[in-house]
Amino acid sequence: MIYTLLSLISCKDYSKENRDHLVFRYNQYENISSLDPAFARDVANIWSTNQLFNGLIQLDDSLHIKPDIAKKWEISENALEYTFILRNDVRFHKHKQFKTKDSSRLVTAKDFVYSFDRIINPNVASPGNWVLKNVEKYEAISDTIFKIKLKKPFPAFLGLLGMRYCSVVPKEIVEHYGQQFRSNPIGTGPFKFKMWEENVKLVLRRNELYFEKDEKGKQLPYLEAVAITFLPDKQSEFLQFAQGKIDLLNSLDASYKDELLTPSGKLRDKYKNRVNISKGSYLNSEYLGFYLDTDKKEIQSELLRKAINYGFDRKKMITYLKNGIGTPAINGFIPKGMPGFNNIPGYEYNPEKARQLVDQFKKQTGNNKPTIRLATDSNYQSICEFIQRELEKAGLNVIVDVMPSSTIRQKKWTGKLDSFRASWIADYPDAENFLSPYYSKNFTPNGPNYTHFKNETFDQLYEESFLIMDTKVREQHYAKMDSIIIANAPIVPLYYDQVVRFTQKNVKGLTNNPQNFLVLKRVWKEKK
């Protein structure tokens, strides 16, 4: 396999030992559906397109907004107009369709006009069209000046532009390939497309025209190539990693977590000399949700929803079922690591309180055997069964329904689940992203409010937050909204997830970030 990949990288007959340190290899067990950034909806697509494309801005590992193709910008006093000054040295990857001497051309502001037009074009049907829903217009003032005007202030807008949806693409190449641009991507990123055998392998090569340099003035990226395989299950992926055939393991699956880690989350002795582990905050809140637009008394009852919140030990759950990976969610829905996390008081483990609340429900309703059905996929079955056993002690019967994640997703949208296990992962680095699922105008299927939670005070604070430009004041608003969610208990926060990455010892420069993006432009490998 590695010889096949290396032959694609170079026509010279280098040995594996001489070239292996120039190739970064990882497995994507969820298949990539498109290399077009307009369809960068899930992790698999985002990771790959992140190597191929750039946008106006980028986020560093602390989620600070940094220049990318836009070298600077200005925001008007009314916070409606954004003027971006573009670099004049960014070139698209080479392609014969560019009728130029070097088969490339410079990026201009008109390319962003075209790229944004694509996102909102209903014929393209990009799942990222919502990113520009608050934009009134955008225009190219000159080759290097791009202007955006909003319909109303939205403080998180700059961070939103860091999403891969907002990448710049070249009109002539997209129109040349049409729908097949998905498998023939041309961007500006640190790596360029080489070949893709779907469900088998994807190879990217170093972009020799890339515009970014490191702190010492050396051109990025350092690697010569990226090779991605598509083994369909995590056990096979782990075996490849254990044998040193891939460089990165980006998850902790139940099938191998005890092989790699001790119960406290430390590497086991047999891997210490071969593997590095890194952990960091991940903007992902894991939770149980209740669909409140129901006539089922158990779901409507705030007493029972609070009883569930009190009725199990989150710390014990993390230690024994997650090998210490994750932070118990004893605060609000906004996760640790997100600006706006305010340590608001949530639900601590209190089995006696849980029992009292269940007894109170029984007295009020005459229902002596309250029952709730909880939907989950197999990855979270052990967690849901742990909660099930704990709540039985409080007098609440929980039936755990295990079903495919795709089925859960569809049923959540249509309100066909009483309660469900879910994740909310940040699209952009503003706590508003974690509050939008509880705004009443976002009821599914027209928005992400799966619980159909409605609270007038919450809605008012949510709408007011868009007008607050002072970050600290806005975060105070966010904390009040988060407290309202906890007080009304439409959800049960389980834990704030962590990014956990395992790499081979010779991998250097790979950093974590709270959105779990894969950034390879500063990565290198030492020769073994």
Short mmCIF file of C-alpha atoms in Angstrom, two decimals:
data_model
loop_
_atom_site.label_atom_id
_atom_site.label_comp_id
_atom_site.label_asym_id
_atom_site.label_seq_id
_atom_site.Cartn_x
_atom_site.Cartn_y
_atom_site.Cartn_z
CA MET A 1 0.00 0.00 0.00
CA ILE A 2 2.67 2.50 1.00
CA TYR A 3 4.60 1.84 -2.25
CA THR A 4 1.48 2.63 -4.25
CA LEU A 5 1.07 5.91 -2.41
CA LEU A 6 4.72 6.85 -2.74
CA SER A 7 4.69 6.16 -6.45
CA LEU A 8 1.94 8.71 -6.72
CA ILE A 9 4.00 11.21 -4.77
CA SER A 10 7.17 10.88 -6.79
CA CYS A 11 8.27 9.17 -9.97
CA LYS A 12 11.69 8.57 -8.41
CA ASP A 13 12.28 5.14 -6.93
CA TYR A 14 12.79 6.19 -3.32
CA SER A 15 12.68 3.52 -0.63
CA LYS A 16 10.00 3.51 2.05
CA GLU A 17 12.59 4.34 4.71
CA ASN A 18 13.75 7.46 2.86
CA ARG A 19 10.30 8.84 2.16
CA ASP A 20 7.98 7.64 4.90
CA HIS A 21 8.69 10.61 7.17
CA LEU A 22 7.37 12.96 4.46
CA VAL A 23 3.91 11.36 4.33
CA PHE A 24 1.25 11.84 7.02
CA ARG A 25 -1.19 8.95 7.12
CA TYR A 26 -4.55 8.69 8.83
CA ASN A 27 -7.73 6.65 8.46
CA GLN A 28 -11.19 8.12 7.94
CA TYR A 29 -13.59 5.39 9.01
CA GLU A 30 -16.54 7.61 8.03
CA ASN A 31 -16.31 7.96 4.27
CA ILE A 32 -15.79 11.33 2.65
CA SER A 33 -18.84 12.21 0.55
CA SER A 34 -17.38 15.28 -1.19
CA LEU A 35 -14.18 17.30 -1.51
CA ASP A 36 -16.21 20.39 -2.42
CA PRO A 37 -16.13 22.80 0.55
CA ALA A 38 -19.77 23.74 -0.11
CA PHE A 39 -20.56 20.29 1.31
CA ALA A 40 -18.13 20.29 4.26
CA ARG A 41 -20.82 19.38 6.73
CA ASP A 42 -19.28 16.55 8.75
CA VAL A 43 -15.88 15.76 10.23
CA ALA A 44 -14.72 13.57 7.33
CA ASN A 45 -15.42 16.26 4.73
CA ILE A 46 -14.16 19.12 6.92
CA TRP A 47 -10.83 17.41 7.67
CA SER A 48 -10.05 16.76 4.03
CA THR A 49 -11.23 20.12 2.66
CA ASN A 50 -9.31 21.87 5.43
CA GLN A 51 -6.10 20.78 3.70
CA LEU A 52 -7.27 21.92 0.25
CA PHE A 53 -8.96 25.29 0.77
CA ASN A 54 -8.70 28.69 2.51
CA GLY A 55 -11.20 31.39 3.41
CA LEU A 56 -11.12 35.01 4.47
CA ILE A 57 -10.14 34.24 8.07
CA GLN A 58 -8.85 31.29 10.09
CA LEU A 59 -8.99 30.31 13.76
CA ASP A 60 -5.94 29.49 15.83
CA ASP A 61 -5.81 26.73 18.45
CA SER A 62 -7.38 29.06 21.03
CA LEU A 63 -10.18 29.99 18.59
CA HIS A 64 -8.85 33.51 18.11
CA ILE A 65 -9.67 34.94 14.69
CA LYS A 66 -6.57 35.35 12.51
CA PRO A 67 -5.96 36.55 8.93
CA ASP A 68 -6.06 34.03 6.13
CA ILE A 69 -6.64 35.26 2.56
CA ALA A 70 -7.89 38.50 4.12
CA LYS A 71 -4.82 40.14 5.68
CA LYS A 72 -6.94 42.66 7.64
CA TRP A 73 -10.51 43.93 7.96
CA GLU A 74 -12.60 46.77 9.30
CA ILE A 75 -16.04 46.64 10.93
CA SER A 76 -18.35 49.67 10.78
CA GLU A 77 -19.58 51.33 13.98
CA ASN A 78 -23.09 49.95 13.49
CA ALA A 79 -21.55 46.45 13.15
CA LEU A 80 -23.27 45.87 9.81
CA GLU A 81 -20.45 46.39 7.29
CA TYR A 82 -17.30 44.28 7.07
CA THR A 83 -14.55 45.37 4.70
CA PHE A 84 -11.83 42.79 3.98
CA ILE A 85 -8.45 43.66 2.47
CA LEU A 86 -7.17 40.59 0.63
CA ARG A 87 -3.62 39.39 0.12
CA ASN A 88 -2.37 39.81 -3.44
CA ASP A 89 -0.14 36.72 -3.49
CA VAL A 90 -2.60 33.81 -3.07
CA ARG A 91 -2.75 31.47 -6.07
CA PHE A 92 -5.07 28.61 -6.90
CA HIS A 93 -3.62 25.13 -7.33
CA LYS A 94 -2.34 24.52 -10.85
CA HIS A 95 -4.82 23.27 -13.45
CA LYS A 96 -4.73 23.27 -17.26
CA GLN A 97 -8.11 25.00 -17.31
CA PHE A 98 -6.36 28.17 -16.12
CA LYS A 99 -5.23 29.58 -19.45
CA THR A 100 -2.03 31.06 -18.04
CA LYS A 101 1.67 30.44 -18.46
CA ASP A 102 2.02 28.63 -15.11
CA SER A 103 -1.47 27.03 -15.14
CA SER A 104 -2.54 29.02 -12.08
CA ARG A 105 -3.89 32.46 -11.22
CA LEU A 106 -4.25 34.87 -8.32
CA VAL A 107 -7.31 34.94 -6.06
CA THR A 108 -9.36 38.16 -6.28
CA ALA A 109 -12.39 39.53 -4.45
CA LYS A 110 -14.59 38.40 -7.38
CA ASP A 111 -13.71 34.81 -6.50
CA PHE A 112 -15.30 35.31 -3.08
CA VAL A 113 -18.41 36.78 -4.73
CA TYR A 114 -18.66 33.67 -6.90
CA SER A 115 -17.95 31.31 -3.98
CA PHE A 116 -20.61 32.94 -1.78
CA ASP A 117 -23.10 32.90 -4.66
CA ARG A 118 -22.58 29.13 -4.84
CA ILE A 119 -23.32 28.65 -1.14
CA ILE A 120 -26.74 30.30 -1.40
CA ASN A 121 -27.61 28.96 -4.87
CA PRO A 122 -30.57 26.56 -4.39
CA ASN A 123 -29.38 24.53 -7.39
CA VAL A 124 -26.11 23.79 -5.58
CA ALA A 125 -28.06 22.85 -2.41
CA SER A 126 -25.16 23.46 -0.04
CA PRO A 127 -25.96 22.48 3.56
CA GLY A 128 -23.96 25.59 4.51
CA ASN A 129 -26.38 28.10 2.99
CA TRP A 130 -27.51 29.10 6.50
CA VAL A 131 -24.07 30.67 7.12
CA LEU A 132 -25.04 33.65 4.94
CA LYS A 133 -28.71 33.94 5.95
CA ASN A 134 -28.01 37.20 7.81
CA VAL A 135 -26.08 38.73 4.90
CA GLU A 136 -27.85 41.46 2.93
CA LYS A 137 -25.23 41.76 0.20
CA TYR A 138 -21.55 41.29 -0.65
CA GLU A 139 -19.48 42.79 -3.42
CA ALA A 140 -15.99 43.10 -4.87
CA ILE A 141 -14.95 46.74 -4.59
CA SER A 142 -11.63 45.95 -6.31
CA ASP A 143 -9.38 42.93 -6.81
CA THR A 144 -8.27 43.12 -3.17
CA ILE A 145 -11.29 44.66 -1.39
CA PHE A 146 -14.31 42.50 -0.52
CA LYS A 147 -17.26 43.98 1.36
CA ILE A 148 -20.09 42.28 3.24
CA LYS A 149 -23.20 43.99 4.63
CA LEU A 150 -25.38 42.27 7.23
CA LYS A 151 -29.14 42.62 7.68
CA LYS A 152 -28.67 43.00 11.42
CA PRO A 153 -25.70 42.85 13.80
CA PHE A 154 -24.36 39.37 14.52
CA PRO A 155 -21.27 39.44 16.79
CA ALA A 156 -20.29 35.86 15.90
CA PHE A 157 -20.20 36.57 12.16
CA LEU A 158 -16.42 36.80 11.76
CA GLY A 159 -15.94 33.41 13.38
CA LEU A 160 -18.62 31.98 11.11
CA LEU A 161 -16.51 32.90 8.08
CA GLY A 162 -13.85 30.46 9.30
CA MET A 163 -16.11 27.53 8.38
CA ARG A 164 -15.01 25.53 5.35
CA TYR A 165 -18.28 26.40 3.59
CA CYS A 166 -16.86 29.91 3.11
CA SER A 167 -13.76 28.74 1.23
CA VAL A 168 -12.80 30.39 -2.03
CA VAL A 169 -13.16 28.33 -5.22
CA PRO A 170 -12.34 29.23 -8.86
CA LYS A 171 -15.30 29.74 -11.20
CA GLU A 172 -13.64 28.35 -14.33
CA ILE A 173 -12.71 25.08 -12.63
CA VAL A 174 -16.08 24.58 -10.92
CA GLU A 175 -17.93 25.25 -14.17
CA HIS A 176 -15.58 22.96 -16.08
CA TYR A 177 -16.29 20.00 -13.77
CA GLY A 178 -19.86 20.80 -12.71
CA GLN A 179 -21.02 18.32 -10.08
CA GLN A 180 -17.75 16.43 -10.49
CA PHE A 181 -15.91 19.26 -8.76
CA ARG A 182 -16.60 17.13 -5.67
CA SER A 183 -13.90 14.73 -6.86
CA ASN A 184 -11.68 17.21 -8.72
CA PRO A 185 -11.14 19.98 -6.15
CA ILE A 186 -8.97 23.00 -6.89
CA GLY A 187 -8.37 25.39 -4.02
CA THR A 188 -5.59 27.44 -2.45
CA GLY A 189 -4.75 25.23 0.56
CA PRO A 190 -1.41 23.88 1.77
CA PHE A 191 -2.06 20.60 -0.03
CA LYS A 192 -3.44 19.94 -3.50
CA PHE A 193 -5.51 17.07 -4.82
CA LYS A 194 -3.66 14.09 -6.34
CA MET A 195 -6.07 11.16 -6.49
CA TRP A 196 -9.17 9.70 -4.82
CA GLU A 197 -10.30 6.11 -5.12
CA GLU A 198 -13.55 6.42 -3.21
CA ASN A 199 -13.84 4.25 -0.10
CA VAL A 200 -10.24 3.09 -0.59
CA LYS A 201 -7.70 5.93 -0.48
CA LEU A 202 -7.20 9.66 -0.98
CA VAL A 203 -3.81 11.25 -1.67
CA LEU A 204 -2.96 14.95 -1.35
CA ARG A 205 0.38 16.47 -2.31
CA ARG A 206 2.26 19.51 -1.07
CA ASN A 207 1.16 22.75 -2.74
CA GLU A 208 4.39 24.36 -3.95
CA LEU A 209 2.52 27.68 -4.48
CA TYR A 210 1.22 27.98 -0.90
CA PHE A 211 1.39 31.51 0.49
CA GLU A 212 1.85 30.96 4.24
CA LYS A 213 5.27 30.80 5.90
CA ASP A 214 6.29 29.83 9.42
CA GLU A 215 7.84 32.16 12.00
CA LYS A 216 11.31 31.61 10.50
CA GLY A 217 10.16 32.44 6.99
CA LYS A 218 10.04 28.83 5.76
CA GLN A 219 7.22 28.03 3.37
CA LEU A 220 4.44 25.78 4.64
CA PRO A 221 3.56 22.92 4.59
CA TYR A 222 6.51 20.81 5.74
CA LEU A 223 5.07 17.46 4.65
CA GLU A 224 5.30 16.18 1.09
CA ALA A 225 1.95 14.37 1.13
CA VAL A 226 -1.12 13.27 3.08
CA ALA A 227 -2.45 9.72 2.58
CA ILE A 228 -5.94 8.86 3.84
CA THR A 229 -7.43 5.36 4.01
CA PHE A 230 -11.05 4.40 4.62
CA LEU A 231 -11.11 1.32 6.81
CA PRO A 232 -14.78 1.14 7.83
CA ASP A 233 -14.49 0.19 11.51
CA LYS A 234 -12.56 1.54 14.47
CA GLN A 235 -11.12 -1.82 15.51
CA SER A 236 -9.32 -2.19 12.16
CA GLU A 237 -8.18 1.43 12.41
CA PHE A 238 -6.72 0.77 15.85
CA LEU A 239 -4.83 -2.31 14.62
CA GLN A 240 -3.30 -0.25 11.80
CA PHE A 241 -2.24 2.37 14.33
CA ALA A 242 -0.82 -0.21 16.75
CA GLN A 243 1.26 -1.62 13.88
CA GLY A 244 2.58 1.85 13.03
CA LYS A 245 0.87 1.93 9.62
CA ILE A 246 -1.05 5.15 10.32
CA ASP A 247 0.18 8.18 12.25
CA LEU A 248 -2.98 9.36 14.01
CA LEU A 249 -5.82 7.86 16.01
CA ASN A 250 -8.39 10.54 16.66
CA SER A 251 -10.91 8.83 18.88
CA LEU A 252 -11.38 6.54 21.83
CA ASP A 253 -13.70 3.72 20.88
CA ALA A 254 -15.16 1.22 23.33
CA SER A 255 -13.60 -1.64 21.34
CA TYR A 256 -10.03 -0.65 22.26
CA LYS A 257 -10.14 2.01 25.01
CA ASP A 258 -9.13 -0.44 27.75
CA GLU A 259 -6.30 -1.78 25.60
CA LEU A 260 -4.80 1.73 25.24
CA LEU A 261 -5.72 3.46 28.50
CA THR A 262 -5.91 2.80 32.21
CA PRO A 263 -9.23 3.60 33.95
CA SER A 264 -7.77 7.00 34.90
CA GLY A 265 -7.02 7.86 31.27
CA LYS A 266 -3.24 7.26 31.21
CA LEU A 267 -1.45 5.35 28.46
CA ARG A 268 -0.75 1.74 29.36
CA ASP A 269 2.95 0.84 29.78
CA LYS A 270 3.17 -1.19 26.55
CA TYR A 271 2.38 1.94 24.48
CA LYS A 272 4.29 4.62 26.39
CA ASN A 273 7.45 4.36 24.30
CA ARG A 274 5.66 4.22 20.96
CA VAL A 275 2.69 6.55 21.27
CA ASN A 276 1.92 10.10 22.40
CA ILE A 277 -1.46 11.10 23.82
CA SER A 278 -2.82 14.64 23.88
CA LYS A 279 -6.07 15.88 25.40
CA GLY A 280 -7.85 19.21 25.20
CA SER A 281 -11.24 20.84 25.47
CA TYR A 282 -13.71 19.99 22.72
CA LEU A 283 -16.67 22.25 21.97
CA ASN A 284 -19.09 19.36 22.24
CA SER A 285 -21.80 18.90 24.85
CA GLU A 286 -23.19 15.38 25.19
CA TYR A 287 -26.73 15.29 26.54
CA LEU A 288 -30.13 13.62 26.76
CA GLY A 289 -32.96 15.61 25.21
CA PHE A 290 -36.74 15.50 25.80
CA TYR A 291 -39.28 16.28 23.08
CA LEU A 292 -41.66 18.59 24.95
CA ASP A 293 -44.38 18.83 22.27
CA THR A 294 -45.94 15.62 23.52
CA ASP A 295 -48.95 14.50 25.49
CA LYS A 296 -46.89 12.01 27.51
CA LYS A 297 -47.01 13.06 31.14
CA GLU A 298 -43.56 11.68 32.00
CA ILE A 299 -41.90 13.88 29.39
CA GLN A 300 -43.99 16.94 30.21
CA SER A 301 -43.13 16.61 33.89
CA GLU A 302 -40.36 18.94 35.04
CA LEU A 303 -40.23 16.83 38.21
CA LEU A 304 -39.13 13.71 36.32
CA ARG A 305 -36.76 15.60 34.03
CA LYS A 306 -35.02 17.05 37.09
CA ALA A 307 -35.05 13.64 38.79
CA ILE A 308 -33.07 12.23 35.86
CA ASN A 309 -30.60 15.12 36.15
CA TYR A 310 -30.02 14.38 39.83
CA GLY A 311 -30.24 10.61 39.57
CA PHE A 312 -26.82 9.45 38.31
CA ASP A 313 -23.18 10.14 39.11
CA ARG A 314 -21.56 11.88 36.14
CA LYS A 315 -18.08 11.65 37.65
CA LYS A 316 -18.39 7.88 38.10
CA MET A 317 -19.74 7.61 34.53
CA ILE A 318 -16.69 9.43 33.10
CA THR A 319 -14.20 7.42 35.18
CA TYR A 320 -15.55 3.94 34.47
CA LEU A 321 -17.20 4.26 31.07
CA LYS A 322 -15.00 6.91 29.43
CA ASN A 323 -11.61 6.12 31.02
CA GLY A 324 -11.47 9.64 32.40
CA ILE A 325 -11.96 11.29 28.99
CA GLY A 326 -14.41 14.18 29.31
CA THR A 327 -15.57 16.60 31.99
CA PRO A 328 -18.77 15.82 33.97
CA ALA A 329 -21.47 18.31 32.91
CA ILE A 330 -22.40 19.66 36.33
CA ASN A 331 -22.84 23.18 34.92
CA GLY A 332 -24.88 24.37 31.96
CA PHE A 333 -25.12 23.37 28.31
CA ILE A 334 -22.29 25.69 27.19
CA PRO A 335 -19.18 23.47 27.37
CA LYS A 336 -15.81 24.03 28.96
CA GLY A 337 -13.40 25.59 26.48
CA MET A 338 -16.04 27.82 24.91
CA PRO A 339 -15.75 31.57 25.60
CA GLY A 340 -18.92 32.16 27.60
CA PHE A 341 -18.62 29.07 29.82
CA ASN A 342 -19.52 30.61 33.19
CA ASN A 343 -19.46 27.77 35.73
CA ILE A 344 -23.17 28.26 36.36
CA PRO A 345 -24.52 25.76 38.92
CA GLY A 346 -26.12 22.71 37.32
CA TYR A 347 -27.08 19.29 38.69
CA GLU A 348 -24.85 17.40 41.12
CA TYR A 349 -25.44 13.75 41.93
CA ASN A 350 -28.21 13.60 44.55
CA PRO A 351 -30.01 10.21 44.55
CA GLU A 352 -32.21 11.17 47.50
CA LYS A 353 -33.44 14.29 45.69
CA ALA A 354 -34.12 12.20 42.58
CA ARG A 355 -36.17 9.72 44.61
CA GLN A 356 -38.21 12.54 46.20
CA LEU A 357 -39.00 14.08 42.80
CA VAL A 358 -40.12 10.72 41.37
CA ASP A 359 -42.32 10.10 44.46
CA GLN A 360 -43.81 13.58 44.06
CA PHE A 361 -44.69 12.80 40.43
CA LYS A 362 -46.33 9.51 41.48
CA LYS A 363 -48.48 11.27 44.10
CA GLN A 364 -49.54 14.03 41.73
CA THR A 365 -50.45 11.73 38.82
CA GLY A 366 -51.34 8.41 40.44
CA ASN A 367 -48.90 6.75 38.04
CA ASN A 368 -46.89 4.37 40.19
CA LYS A 369 -44.71 3.06 37.36
CA PRO A 370 -43.53 6.07 35.34
CA THR A 371 -41.66 4.97 32.21
CA ILE A 372 -39.48 6.84 29.72
CA ARG A 373 -38.11 5.50 26.42
CA LEU A 374 -34.56 6.66 25.64
CA ALA A 375 -33.14 6.36 22.12
CA THR A 376 -29.41 5.91 21.59
CA ASP A 377 -26.99 4.38 19.13
CA SER A 378 -24.67 1.52 20.06
CA ASN A 379 -21.69 3.81 20.80
CA TYR A 380 -23.51 5.28 23.80
CA GLN A 381 -25.43 2.19 24.86
CA SER A 382 -23.29 1.55 27.95
CA ILE A 383 -23.76 5.13 29.17
CA CYS A 384 -27.54 5.00 28.70
CA GLU A 385 -27.76 1.61 30.42
CA PHE A 386 -25.73 2.99 33.34
CA ILE A 387 -28.25 5.84 33.67
CA GLN A 388 -31.08 3.31 33.33
CA ARG A 389 -29.77 1.25 36.26
CA GLU A 390 -29.23 4.30 38.46
CA LEU A 391 -32.72 5.69 37.81
CA GLU A 392 -34.34 2.37 38.65
CA LYS A 393 -33.10 2.98 42.22
CA ALA A 394 -35.07 6.24 42.22
CA GLY A 395 -38.25 4.49 41.05
CA LEU A 396 -38.15 5.55 37.39
CA ASN A 397 -38.34 2.92 34.66
CA VAL A 398 -36.17 3.67 31.60
CA ILE A 399 -36.36 1.63 28.40
CA VAL A 400 -33.21 2.00 26.27
CA ASP A 401 -33.90 1.73 22.54
CA VAL A 402 -30.74 1.13 20.51
CA MET A 403 -31.02 2.18 16.87
CA PRO A 404 -28.77 3.43 14.04
CA SER A 405 -27.59 7.03 14.44
CA SER A 406 -29.14 7.90 11.04
CA THR A 407 -32.54 6.74 12.32
CA ILE A 408 -32.18 8.79 15.50
CA ARG A 409 -31.25 11.84 13.45
CA GLN A 410 -34.31 11.51 11.23
CA LYS A 411 -36.68 10.84 14.13
CA LYS A 412 -35.31 13.80 16.12
CA TRP A 413 -36.11 16.12 13.24
CA THR A 414 -39.67 14.84 12.99
CA GLY A 415 -40.40 14.75 16.74
CA LYS A 416 -40.86 10.98 16.90
CA LEU A 417 -38.64 10.32 19.93
CA ASP A 418 -39.73 10.92 23.53
CA SER A 419 -36.12 11.27 24.64
CA PHE A 420 -32.79 10.76 22.95
CA ARG A 421 -29.03 10.85 23.46
CA ALA A 422 -27.40 13.58 21.35
CA SER A 423 -24.27 15.69 20.83
CA TRP A 424 -24.10 19.39 20.10
CA ILE A 425 -20.80 20.34 18.46
CA ALA A 426 -19.96 23.99 17.84
CA ASP A 427 -20.09 25.22 14.25
CA TYR A 428 -18.33 28.45 15.23
CA PRO A 429 -16.61 29.73 18.38
CA ASP A 430 -19.40 31.70 20.02
CA ALA A 431 -21.65 30.47 22.82
CA GLU A 432 -24.70 31.65 20.86
CA ASN A 433 -24.19 28.46 18.86
CA PHE A 434 -25.06 26.43 21.99
CA LEU A 435 -28.15 28.52 22.75
CA SER A 436 -29.78 28.54 19.32
CA PRO A 437 -31.19 24.99 19.89
CA TYR A 438 -33.45 26.44 22.61
CA TYR A 439 -34.77 29.50 20.76
CA SER A 440 -38.47 28.96 20.04
CA LYS A 441 -38.27 30.18 16.42
CA ASN A 442 -35.81 27.34 15.74
CA PHE A 443 -38.30 24.50 16.29
CA THR A 444 -37.53 21.49 14.13
CA PRO A 445 -37.93 20.82 11.25
CA ASN A 446 -37.15 24.50 10.51
CA GLY A 447 -34.24 24.79 12.92
CA PRO A 448 -32.17 22.89 15.49
CA ASN A 449 -34.57 23.13 18.47
CA TYR A 450 -35.10 19.36 18.80
CA THR A 451 -36.73 19.64 22.23
CA HIS A 452 -39.27 22.31 21.23
CA PHE A 453 -38.36 24.17 24.40
CA LYS A 454 -40.03 27.60 24.60
CA ASN A 455 -39.42 30.31 27.19
CA GLU A 456 -40.28 34.00 26.64
CA THR A 457 -37.47 35.34 28.84
CA PHE A 458 -34.95 33.12 27.07
CA ASP A 459 -36.18 34.28 23.65
CA GLN A 460 -35.94 37.93 24.69
CA LEU A 461 -32.38 37.54 26.00
CA TYR A 462 -31.38 35.60 22.90
CA GLU A 463 -32.62 38.36 20.58
CA GLU A 464 -31.02 41.08 22.71
CA SER A 465 -27.62 39.32 22.60
CA PHE A 466 -27.24 40.07 18.88
CA LEU A 467 -27.21 43.78 19.63
CA ILE A 468 -24.47 43.57 22.28
CA MET A 469 -21.01 44.18 20.85
CA ASP A 470 -19.21 44.11 24.22
CA THR A 471 -18.06 40.51 24.56
CA LYS A 472 -18.15 40.41 28.38
CA VAL A 473 -21.66 41.86 28.56
CA ARG A 474 -22.84 39.44 25.87
CA GLU A 475 -21.39 36.52 27.80
CA GLN A 476 -23.39 37.60 30.87
CA HIS A 477 -26.50 37.33 28.70
CA TYR A 478 -25.39 33.88 27.60
CA ALA A 479 -24.98 32.78 31.24
CA LYS A 480 -28.55 33.90 32.05
CA MET A 481 -29.89 31.94 29.08
CA ASP A 482 -27.89 28.88 30.08
CA SER A 483 -29.34 29.12 33.61
CA ILE A 484 -32.87 29.19 32.18
CA ILE A 485 -32.19 25.97 30.25
CA ILE A 486 -30.90 24.25 33.39
CA ALA A 487 -33.80 25.52 35.53
CA ASN A 488 -36.42 24.15 33.10
CA ALA A 489 -34.55 20.92 32.33
CA PRO A 490 -35.52 20.23 28.70
CA ILE A 491 -32.20 18.34 28.61
CA VAL A 492 -29.84 16.34 30.81
CA PRO A 493 -26.23 17.49 30.27
CA LEU A 494 -23.98 14.41 30.48
CA TYR A 495 -20.42 15.60 29.88
CA TYR A 496 -18.31 18.12 28.01
CA ASP A 497 -16.24 16.12 25.61
CA GLN A 498 -12.49 16.26 25.10
CA VAL A 499 -10.35 16.03 21.99
CA VAL A 500 -8.17 12.95 22.47
CA ARG A 501 -5.47 12.24 19.93
CA PHE A 502 -2.97 9.42 19.80
CA THR A 503 0.02 9.87 17.49
CA GLN A 504 3.15 7.92 16.68
CA LYS A 505 6.19 9.21 18.61
CA ASN A 506 7.83 10.71 15.52
CA VAL A 507 4.88 13.01 14.66
CA LYS A 508 5.65 16.64 15.57
CA GLY A 509 3.74 19.90 15.34
CA LEU A 510 0.22 18.45 15.47
CA THR A 511 -1.83 20.54 17.89
CA ASN A 512 -5.30 20.19 19.40
CA ASN A 513 -8.04 22.75 19.01
CA PRO A 514 -11.49 22.88 20.65
CA GLN A 515 -13.28 22.32 17.33
CA ASN A 516 -11.26 19.17 16.62
CA PHE A 517 -10.12 20.43 13.22
CA LEU A 518 -7.18 18.68 11.61
CA VAL A 519 -4.48 21.22 10.69
CA LEU A 520 -1.51 19.60 8.96
CA LYS A 521 0.34 22.54 7.44
CA ARG A 522 2.76 22.77 10.40
CA VAL A 523 3.16 19.04 10.99
CA TRP A 524 6.36 17.11 10.30
CA LYS A 525 7.70 13.64 11.07
CA GLU A 526 11.12 12.70 12.34
CA LYS A 527 12.94 9.91 10.54
CA LYS A 528 12.67 6.66 12.47
#
